[in-house]
């Protein structure tokens, strides 16, 4: 048995990603190797964050109790959890479950591509994040049609950088692309106008809908 530091497990809707609006059970793990300027889960990163130690069977049992098939693995950065692949393989033994791994783009994901019921939503950290130089290029060279690359943008410089990276890695034809505004930093209309000016076909603007349903600072949603 492996043991994992779980900050919270909760049921909600996916606020973003390709399953946005669908029910999901979220497993949030402790810790991150980055500190983005706009991080909205700092409570999962601090040394004194309350955690529950759970093994893969306990997590699987909790997931099945929800009756929800979409499982979102998040953090923090879940891929820095020791033995996290053990949990992925346990969950994927159940053919009813689909795993989405939300990762910050700095950890190589190829070792975790177990089957086509595991997908990756990779953040490409832009200059406004403060973590621009931490990206693992192999991740973006090797994306596939099941993957999503998400660019969280705070200003026009971020938009220009996102566009450059889409072209550099040929992302638009190889995976799903999302542009998402930093909440409260840039207007969605600005992003739409940019998309029109650059003819960004097959790129999606996506707002974090959970922040419109609930208070933007509310945990566990």
XYZ file of N, CA and C in Angstrom:
663
model
N 0.834 -1.202 0.000
C 0.000 0.000 0.000
C 0.872 1.258 0.000
N 0.459 2.228 -0.793
C 1.098 3.541 -0.769
C 0.284 4.457 0.142
N 0.870 5.567 0.532
C 0.195 6.500 1.433
C 0.316 7.901 0.850
N -0.808 8.615 0.817
C -0.861 9.908 0.158
C -1.379 10.976 1.109
N -0.866 12.204 0.917
C -1.285 13.348 1.727
C -2.449 14.048 1.037
N -3.647 13.790 1.530
C -4.868 14.323 0.925
C -5.340 15.530 1.722
N -5.509 16.639 1.038
C -6.042 17.845 1.682
C -7.558 17.791 1.740
N -8.184 17.366 0.654
C -9.645 17.275 0.642
C -10.103 16.390 -0.506
N -11.245 15.774 -0.305
C -11.975 15.069 -1.357
C -13.394 15.616 -1.328
N -13.868 16.068 -2.474
C -15.207 16.657 -2.497
C -15.863 16.425 -3.853
N -17.170 16.568 -3.859
C -17.963 16.394 -5.070
C -18.454 17.751 -5.547
N -18.365 17.969 -6.845
C -18.819 19.242 -7.403
C -19.007 19.055 -8.899
N -18.975 20.177 -9.624
C -18.884 20.116 -11.076
C -17.484 20.543 -11.469
N -17.040 20.068 -12.611
C -15.783 20.553 -13.141
C -15.966 22.008 -13.544
N -15.162 22.892 -12.953
C -15.285 24.304 -13.256
C -14.571 24.699 -14.523
N -13.687 23.837 -15.013
C -12.915 24.134 -16.210
C -12.456 22.828 -16.823
N -11.819 22.914 -17.987
C -11.379 21.712 -18.681
C -12.427 21.230 -19.666
N -12.137 20.126 -20.350
C -13.027 19.624 -21.392
C -14.289 18.989 -20.833
N -14.315 18.700 -19.547
C -15.530 18.193 -18.918
C -16.187 19.261 -18.038
N -15.938 20.512 -18.391
C -16.525 21.632 -17.648
C -18.039 21.474 -17.567
N -18.567 21.665 -16.359
C -20.005 21.546 -16.147
C -20.472 20.160 -15.771
N -19.618 19.148 -15.930
C -19.988 17.785 -15.568
C -19.650 17.522 -14.099
N -20.391 16.611 -13.500
C -20.083 16.191 -12.143
C -18.689 15.564 -12.080
N -18.008 15.811 -10.994
C -16.692 15.203 -10.775
C -16.461 15.074 -9.279
N -15.654 14.090 -8.920
C -15.162 14.001 -7.548
C -13.699 14.429 -7.591
N -13.357 15.388 -6.754
C -12.024 15.978 -6.745
C -11.198 15.394 -5.610
N -9.956 15.045 -5.926
C -8.995 14.625 -4.913
C -7.860 15.637 -4.946
N -7.767 16.437 -3.890
C -6.739 17.481 -3.836
C -5.612 17.035 -2.913
N -4.395 17.010 -3.484
C -3.227 16.572 -2.737
C -2.434 17.762 -2.210
N -1.671 17.482 -1.190
C -0.850 18.500 -0.538
C 0.418 18.794 -1.340
N 0.807 20.063 -1.374
C 2.125 20.450 -1.844
C 2.196 20.828 -3.298
N 3.163 21.711 -3.595
C 3.419 22.122 -4.972
C 4.871 22.555 -5.077
N 5.442 22.356 -6.259
C 6.822 22.761 -6.508
C 6.914 24.171 -7.084
N 5.767 24.829 -7.324
C 5.732 26.196 -7.830
C 4.921 27.072 -6.872
N 5.059 28.371 -7.051
C 4.238 29.331 -6.314
C 3.779 30.413 -7.289
N 2.685 30.145 -7.952
C 2.175 31.086 -8.956
C 1.550 32.296 -8.275
N 1.649 33.437 -8.930
C 1.171 34.682 -8.338
C -0.326 34.677 -8.086
N -1.067 33.925 -8.905
C -2.531 33.933 -8.813
C -3.083 32.666 -8.165
N -2.246 31.883 -7.516
C -2.682 30.604 -6.962
C -3.910 30.782 -6.069
N -4.931 29.963 -6.309
C -6.143 30.041 -5.499
C -6.294 28.835 -4.573
N -5.218 28.059 -4.434
C -5.257 26.913 -3.505
C -4.050 26.936 -2.570
N -3.679 28.110 -2.122
C -2.535 28.218 -1.205
C -2.751 27.406 0.069
N -4.006 27.217 0.447
C -4.301 26.454 1.657
C -3.856 25.001 1.549
N -3.589 24.535 0.317
C -3.123 23.158 0.124
C -1.605 23.065 0.045
N -0.927 24.206 0.151
C 0.515 24.230 -0.070
C 1.336 24.495 1.192
N 0.729 25.160 2.151
C 1.487 25.570 3.323
C 1.886 24.370 4.184
N 3.001 24.502 4.876
C 3.522 23.391 5.672
C 2.549 22.916 6.738
N 1.728 23.850 7.238
C 0.791 23.478 8.296
C -0.595 23.149 7.756
N -0.699 22.914 6.447
C -1.991 22.547 5.864
C -2.481 21.238 6.480
N -3.745 21.173 6.872
C -4.276 19.926 7.422
C -4.386 18.861 6.334
N -3.811 17.701 6.572
C -3.857 16.618 5.598
C -4.351 15.347 6.273
N -4.931 14.485 5.456
C -5.329 13.147 5.894
C -4.488 12.146 5.125
N -3.848 11.237 5.814
C -3.080 10.198 5.144
C -4.025 9.079 4.725
N -4.038 8.782 3.422
C -4.944 7.768 2.884
C -4.172 6.889 1.909
N -4.494 5.596 1.897
C -3.891 4.725 0.894
C -4.821 4.636 -0.315
N -4.362 3.947 -1.355
C -5.121 3.910 -2.605
C -6.482 3.239 -2.460
N -6.583 2.242 -1.570
C -7.873 1.571 -1.392
C -8.871 2.491 -0.680
N -8.393 3.244 0.282
C -9.276 4.177 0.986
C -9.767 5.271 0.045
N -8.888 5.754 -0.815
C -9.294 6.783 -1.769
C -10.292 6.209 -2.772
N -9.999 5.017 -3.272
C -10.921 4.381 -4.226
C -12.301 4.185 -3.602
N -12.338 3.719 -2.369
C -13.621 3.511 -1.692
C -14.385 4.815 -1.569
N -13.690 5.888 -1.218
C -14.339 7.198 -1.086
C -14.890 7.669 -2.423
N -14.130 7.451 -3.501
C -14.596 7.823 -4.836
C -15.857 7.054 -5.195
N -15.865 5.764 -4.972
C -17.014 4.935 -5.359
C -18.260 5.287 -4.559
N -18.069 5.735 -3.331
C -19.220 6.137 -2.509
C -19.985 7.294 -3.127
N -19.313 8.100 -3.947
C -19.966 9.260 -4.541
C -20.880 8.891 -5.699
N -20.605 7.765 -6.357
C -21.370 7.389 -7.535
C -21.016 8.195 -8.774
N -19.930 8.978 -8.713
C -19.525 9.844 -9.824
C -18.382 9.183 -10.583
N -18.449 9.235 -11.921
C -17.446 8.532 -12.738
C -16.229 9.387 -13.075
N -16.388 10.726 -13.110
C -15.257 11.606 -13.426
C -14.466 11.891 -12.155
N -13.176 11.591 -12.200
C -12.298 11.825 -11.049
C -11.239 12.843 -11.462
N -11.181 13.948 -10.755
C -10.190 14.983 -11.038
C -9.119 14.960 -9.962
N -7.890 14.695 -10.384
C -6.743 14.644 -9.479
C -6.048 15.997 -9.549
N -5.932 16.675 -8.407
C -5.440 18.043 -8.425
C -4.593 18.335 -7.199
N -4.219 19.590 -7.042
C -3.389 19.989 -5.914
C -3.553 21.472 -5.652
N -2.460 22.191 -5.414
C -1.090 21.742 -5.505
C -0.720 21.111 -6.851
N 0.332 20.316 -6.782
C 0.802 19.559 -7.932
C 0.778 18.081 -7.587
N -0.205 17.346 -8.134
C -0.353 15.937 -7.735
C 0.803 15.045 -8.163
N 1.506 15.401 -9.242
C 2.540 14.499 -9.745
C 3.809 14.504 -8.916
N 3.886 15.366 -7.894
C 5.034 15.284 -6.986
C 4.740 14.371 -5.797
N 3.521 13.828 -5.731
C 3.186 12.879 -4.678
C 3.932 11.567 -4.902
N 4.603 11.082 -3.891
C 5.331 9.815 -3.995
C 4.367 8.677 -4.316
N 4.725 7.871 -5.312
C 3.965 6.675 -5.697
C 2.575 7.006 -6.242
N 2.383 8.196 -6.814
C 1.046 8.568 -7.277
C 0.544 7.630 -8.374
N 1.462 7.025 -9.135
C 1.039 6.101 -10.185
C 0.285 4.910 -9.594
N 0.627 4.521 -8.366
C -0.085 3.418 -7.707
C -1.568 3.751 -7.587
N -1.871 4.976 -7.216
C -3.271 5.396 -7.111
C -3.932 5.419 -8.487
N -3.244 5.962 -9.484
C -3.825 6.018 -10.824
C -4.199 4.620 -11.303
N -3.290 3.670 -11.123
C -3.555 2.310 -11.606
C -4.697 1.667 -10.828
N -4.794 1.960 -9.534
C -5.900 1.394 -8.753
C -7.234 1.935 -9.240
N -7.311 3.234 -9.457
C -8.570 3.820 -9.910
C -8.936 3.321 -11.306
N -7.952 3.169 -12.168
C -8.228 2.770 -13.547
C -8.548 1.282 -13.676
N -8.337 0.510 -12.627
C -8.805 -0.880 -12.646
C -10.321 -0.928 -12.747
N -10.966 0.131 -12.286
C -12.418 0.247 -12.380
C -12.748 0.904 -13.716
N -13.317 0.152 -14.645
C -13.537 0.642 -16.000
C -14.639 1.689 -16.091
N -15.326 1.946 -14.991
C -16.350 2.991 -14.999
C -15.754 4.381 -14.751
N -14.512 4.443 -14.306
C -13.929 5.715 -13.899
C -13.064 6.324 -14.998
N -13.101 7.656 -15.059
C -12.255 8.439 -15.958
C -11.450 9.423 -15.119
N -10.143 9.480 -15.365
C -9.264 10.326 -14.565
C -8.804 11.536 -15.374
N -8.935 12.703 -14.777
C -8.324 13.907 -15.320
C -7.260 14.367 -14.330
N -6.033 14.521 -14.809
C -4.929 14.953 -13.964
C -4.662 16.421 -14.262
N -4.863 17.269 -13.277
C -4.559 18.692 -13.423
C -3.132 18.913 -12.948
N -2.253 19.299 -13.874
C -0.841 19.431 -13.546
C -0.298 20.767 -14.026
N 0.723 21.261 -13.348
C 1.193 22.621 -13.615
C 2.175 22.719 -14.778
N 2.455 21.620 -15.460
C 3.282 21.660 -16.654
C 4.770 21.522 -16.411
N 5.180 21.469 -15.159
C 6.611 21.415 -14.847
C 7.126 19.996 -14.631
N 6.216 19.025 -14.514
C 6.586 17.630 -14.248
C 6.242 16.802 -15.481
N 7.181 16.007 -15.960
C 6.920 15.217 -17.162
C 5.786 14.220 -16.913
N 4.823 14.200 -17.833
C 3.632 13.372 -17.624
C 3.716 12.016 -18.317
N 4.672 11.813 -19.216
C 4.694 10.582 -20.013
C 4.709 9.304 -19.184
N 5.352 9.263 -17.995
C 5.318 8.016 -17.228
C 3.927 7.634 -16.722
N 2.992 8.560 -16.791
C 1.669 8.321 -16.216
C 0.597 8.080 -17.273
N 0.989 7.956 -18.522
C 0.018 7.705 -19.593
C -0.315 6.215 -19.612
N -1.232 5.834 -18.753
C -1.512 4.416 -18.522
C -2.483 3.862 -19.561
N -3.575 4.561 -19.813
C -4.516 4.169 -20.867
C -5.328 5.396 -21.281
N -6.304 5.189 -22.170
C -7.024 6.345 -22.708
C -8.143 6.845 -21.795
N -8.243 6.292 -20.578
C -9.181 6.835 -19.591
C -8.477 7.761 -18.596
N -7.225 8.089 -18.897
C -6.512 9.082 -18.107
C -6.111 10.216 -19.045
N -6.535 11.409 -18.721
C -6.214 12.571 -19.535
C -5.493 13.605 -18.685
N -4.804 14.497 -19.360
C -4.015 15.507 -18.670
C -4.464 16.899 -19.084
N -4.701 17.733 -18.087
C -4.888 19.154 -18.319
C -3.628 19.837 -17.817
N -2.848 20.323 -18.765
C -1.536 20.892 -18.463
C -1.614 22.408 -18.502
N -1.283 23.046 -17.419
C -1.119 24.500 -17.420
C 0.199 24.835 -18.109
N 0.147 25.801 -19.028
C 1.400 26.380 -19.485
C 1.539 27.705 -18.753
N 2.467 27.769 -17.830
C 2.613 28.954 -16.992
C 3.210 30.111 -17.808
N 2.505 31.215 -17.839
C 2.884 32.385 -18.615
C 3.638 33.382 -17.747
N 4.216 34.443 -18.331
C 5.011 35.373 -17.525
C 4.309 35.917 -16.295
N 3.015 36.187 -16.400
C 2.285 36.729 -15.258
C 2.187 35.800 -14.074
N 2.459 34.512 -14.289
C 2.366 33.525 -13.207
C 3.571 33.558 -12.287
N 4.694 34.069 -12.804
C 5.947 34.004 -12.055
C 6.648 32.664 -12.159
N 6.095 31.732 -12.957
C 6.675 30.383 -13.063
C 6.949 30.010 -14.517
N 7.097 31.005 -15.373
C 7.224 30.802 -16.813
C 8.386 29.884 -17.173
N 9.497 30.001 -16.449
C 10.696 29.251 -16.829
C 10.742 27.847 -16.219
N 9.668 27.423 -15.596
C 9.643 26.104 -14.960
C 9.019 25.029 -15.845
N 8.591 25.376 -17.051
C 7.849 24.430 -17.869
C 8.737 23.314 -18.425
N 8.163 22.103 -18.471
C 8.834 20.939 -19.039
C 8.420 20.826 -20.513
N 9.339 21.178 -21.410
C 9.016 21.234 -22.832
C 8.521 19.917 -23.407
N 9.015 18.786 -22.899
C 8.598 17.477 -23.430
C 7.085 17.288 -23.325
N 6.488 17.852 -22.277
C 5.040 17.704 -22.115
C 4.288 18.272 -23.308
N 4.740 19.400 -23.809
C 4.007 20.120 -24.845
C 4.403 19.650 -26.244
N 5.527 18.967 -26.337
C 5.914 18.328 -27.589
C 5.132 17.035 -27.814
N 4.632 16.448 -26.739
C 4.053 15.100 -26.824
C 2.586 15.032 -26.405
N 1.869 16.147 -26.501
C 0.439 16.116 -26.174
C -0.319 15.303 -27.214
N -1.521 14.849 -26.832
C -2.372 14.146 -27.789
C -3.790 14.694 -27.728
N -4.669 14.131 -28.530
C -6.022 14.674 -28.683
C -6.839 14.587 -27.404
N -6.450 13.740 -26.468
C -7.166 13.647 -25.192
C -6.715 14.706 -24.189
N -5.584 15.314 -24.462
C -5.015 16.279 -23.524
C -5.569 17.678 -23.748
N -5.435 18.491 -22.721
C -5.797 19.898 -22.797
C -4.622 20.724 -22.292
N -4.261 21.747 -23.047
C -3.291 22.728 -22.561
C -4.057 23.997 -22.229
N -3.883 24.445 -21.003
C -4.608 25.618 -20.499
C -3.623 26.753 -20.282
N -3.936 27.898 -20.881
C -3.149 29.099 -20.674
C -3.957 30.045 -19.799
N -3.484 30.285 -18.594
C -4.146 31.222 -17.691
C -3.491 32.581 -17.909
N -4.283 33.541 -18.399
C -3.710 34.811 -18.848
C -4.139 35.947 -17.928
N -3.187 36.846 -17.681
C -3.469 37.991 -16.823
C -3.414 39.313 -17.569
N -2.786 39.331 -18.769
C -2.648 40.579 -19.508
C -2.298 40.257 -20.965
N -2.073 41.304 -21.767
C -1.792 41.120 -23.190
C -0.450 40.420 -23.419
N 0.529 40.667 -22.551
C 1.799 39.949 -22.691
C 1.583 38.449 -22.551
N 0.765 38.048 -21.606
C 0.451 36.628 -21.450
C -0.235 36.082 -22.698
N -1.166 36.841 -23.267
C -1.851 36.394 -24.482
C -0.858 36.215 -25.628
N 0.047 37.160 -25.798
C 1.044 37.041 -26.860
C 1.933 35.818 -26.639
N 2.320 35.583 -25.397
C 3.170 34.426 -25.101
C 2.415 33.126 -25.346
N 1.159 33.075 -24.954
C 0.348 31.877 -25.203
C 0.263 31.598 -26.697
N 0.027 32.633 -27.486
C -0.063 32.462 -28.937
C 1.253 31.931 -29.491
N 2.359 32.473 -29.029
C 3.667 32.006 -29.486
C 3.874 30.524 -29.176
N 3.466 30.107 -27.983
C 3.647 28.710 -27.587
C 2.717 27.788 -28.359
N 1.512 28.253 -28.683
C 0.623 27.456 -29.533
C 1.284 27.155 -30.865
N 1.951 28.179 -31.450
C 2.619 28.006 -32.737
C 3.882 27.163 -32.593
N 4.672 27.435 -31.569
C 5.935 26.718 -31.375
C 5.732 25.222 -31.250
N 4.723 24.815 -30.477
C 4.490 23.390 -30.226
C 3.390 22.794 -31.098
N 2.850 23.607 -32.048
C 1.762 23.142 -32.923
C 0.606 22.559 -32.102
N 0.263 23.254 -31.040
C -0.704 22.721 -30.080
C -2.116 22.642 -30.638
N -2.497 23.607 -31.457
C -3.898 23.678 -31.865
C -4.326 22.420 -32.614
N -3.452 21.847 -33.400
C -3.837 20.642 -34.159
C -3.617 19.365 -33.355
N -2.892 19.457 -32.245
C -2.517 18.239 -31.518
C -3.290 17.998 -30.224
N -3.941 19.013 -29.676
C -4.639 18.836 -28.400
C -5.725 19.895 -28.271
N -6.441 19.870 -27.170
C -7.426 20.902 -26.864
C -6.719 22.100 -26.234
N -7.176 23.307 -26.568
C -6.551 24.525 -26.067
C -7.591 25.374 -25.365
N -7.246 25.842 -24.173
C -8.123 26.720 -23.405
C -7.362 27.992 -23.039
N -8.023 29.130 -23.225
C -7.562 30.395 -22.662
C -8.474 30.736 -21.498
N -7.895 30.995 -20.346
C -8.674 31.268 -19.143
C -8.139 32.518 -18.463
N -8.997 33.494 -18.151
C -8.501 34.705 -17.503
C -8.201 34.498 -16.031
N -7.145 35.148 -15.549
C -6.938 35.237 -14.111
C -8.116 36.016 -13.547
N -8.803 35.418 -12.605
C -10.037 36.009 -12.090
C -9.759 37.411 -11.554
N -10.441 38.405 -12.148
C -10.316 39.777 -11.685
C -9.162 40.563 -12.283
N -8.366 39.944 -13.189
C -7.188 40.629 -13.734
C -7.348 41.087 -15.176
N -8.127 40.359 -15.962
C -8.299 40.696 -17.372
C -9.738 40.384 -17.750
N -10.319 41.224 -18.580
C -11.707 41.021 -18.998
C -11.789 39.926 -20.051
N -12.818 39.114 -19.962
C -13.025 38.068 -20.964
C -13.177 38.675 -22.359
N -13.773 39.858 -22.441
C -13.948 40.519 -23.730
C -12.598 40.788 -24.393
N -11.593 41.131 -23.606
C -10.253 41.366 -24.147
C -9.699 40.110 -24.793
N -9.944 38.983 -24.168
C -9.466 37.715 -24.718
C -10.206 37.381 -26.012
N -11.509 37.610 -26.032
C -12.292 37.344 -27.242
C -11.776 38.194 -28.399
N -11.530 39.474 -28.156
C -11.026 40.354 -29.211
C -9.669 39.882 -29.709
N -8.840 39.417 -28.807
C -7.525 38.884 -29.191
C -7.701 37.646 -30.072
N -8.594 36.755 -29.680
C -8.846 35.550 -30.467
C -9.320 35.902 -31.867
N -10.188 36.893 -31.971
C -10.674 37.336 -33.280
C -9.538 37.911 -34.124
N -8.706 38.733 -33.512
C -7.610 39.378 -34.244
C -6.585 38.371 -34.747
N -6.381 37.291 -33.984
C -5.381 36.280 -34.340
C -5.994 35.075 -35.063
N -7.304 35.118 -35.324
C -7.991 33.994 -35.968
C -7.706 32.672 -35.253
N -7.917 32.674 -33.943
C -7.606 31.486 -33.144
C -8.763 30.491 -33.198
N -8.908 29.866 -34.374
C -9.878 28.791 -34.510
C -9.449 27.597 -33.661
N -10.440 26.849 -33.151
C -10.202 25.643 -32.353
C -9.518 25.931 -31.027
N -9.585 27.180 -30.575
C -9.142 27.573 -29.240
C -10.371 28.023 -28.469
N -10.489 27.620 -27.219
C -11.659 27.954 -26.422
C -11.328 28.986 -25.352
N -12.198 29.968 -25.207
C -12.196 30.796 -24.003
C -13.000 30.053 -22.954
N -12.479 29.966 -21.746
C -13.230 29.297 -20.688
C -13.095 30.072 -19.390
N -14.239 30.364 -18.791
C -14.267 30.992 -17.478
C -14.379 29.902 -16.423
N -13.874 30.174 -15.243
C -13.963 29.201 -14.143
C -15.370 29.290 -13.551
N -16.263 28.437 -14.047
C -17.681 28.625 -13.723
C -17.968 28.433 -12.235
N -17.124 27.674 -11.542
C -17.375 27.505 -10.107
C -17.222 28.828 -9.360
N -16.441 29.747 -9.932
C -16.264 31.040 -9.268
C -17.432 31.989 -9.509
N -18.314 31.601 -10.405
C -19.535 32.372 -10.632
C -20.718 31.764 -9.882
N -20.640 30.463 -9.633
C -21.717 29.794 -8.891
C -21.567 30.052 -7.390
N -20.323 29.949 -6.905
C -20.038 30.127 -5.486
C -19.107 31.324 -5.295
N -18.899 31.712 -4.072
C -17.927 32.754 -3.767
C -16.562 32.328 -4.327
N -15.839 33.250 -5.013
C -14.564 32.860 -5.632
C -13.544 32.298 -4.650
N -13.661 32.619 -3.375
C -12.708 32.128 -2.372
C -13.189 30.899 -1.625
N -14.365 30.398 -1.972
C -14.931 29.256 -1.265
C -14.134 27.982 -1.558
N -13.816 27.207 -0.535
C -13.094 25.955 -0.693
C -14.077 24.810 -0.940
N -13.542 23.712 -1.472
C -14.327 22.505 -1.592
C -15.438 22.573 -2.606
N -15.268 23.426 -3.628
C -16.269 23.497 -4.698
C -15.594 23.397 -6.059
